[in-house]
Phi, psi and omega in degrees: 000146182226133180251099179252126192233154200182197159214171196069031183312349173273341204221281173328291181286322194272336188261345157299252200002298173277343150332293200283350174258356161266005166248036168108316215282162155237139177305148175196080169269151182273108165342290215253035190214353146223178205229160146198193205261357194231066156356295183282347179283334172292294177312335163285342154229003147323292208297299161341303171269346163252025176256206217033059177056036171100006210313320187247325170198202155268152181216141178216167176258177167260356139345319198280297180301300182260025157292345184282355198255000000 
């Protein structure tokens, strides 16, 4: 499992991610621990790594995150 957090969410944080789900991992980015300067390019790619039912991970806050704990 991996918790990925960032800035550059269109670019950085969304191609770790899917990096780290094709060498196995499974993902959990934080909503609220990356960023980027396009708004609509950040929601877009949130939307991206969690649709088809997570298909490259999950995205939670962190709120979320230390409930799990």
């Amino acid at each position: 499992n991996v918790v990925i957090t960032g800035v550059t969410t269109e670019c950085c944080v969304l191609s770790t991610t899917r990096d780290a789900n094709e060498r196995g991992f499974e993902g959990l980015t934080l909503r609220d621990c990356v960023g980027s300067t396009i708004p609509a390019a950040h929601e877009a790619a949130l939307n991206n790594i969690s649709q088809h039912g997570g298909l490259f991970g999950c995205v939670g806050d962190m709120e979320f995150f230390c409930s799990l704990f």
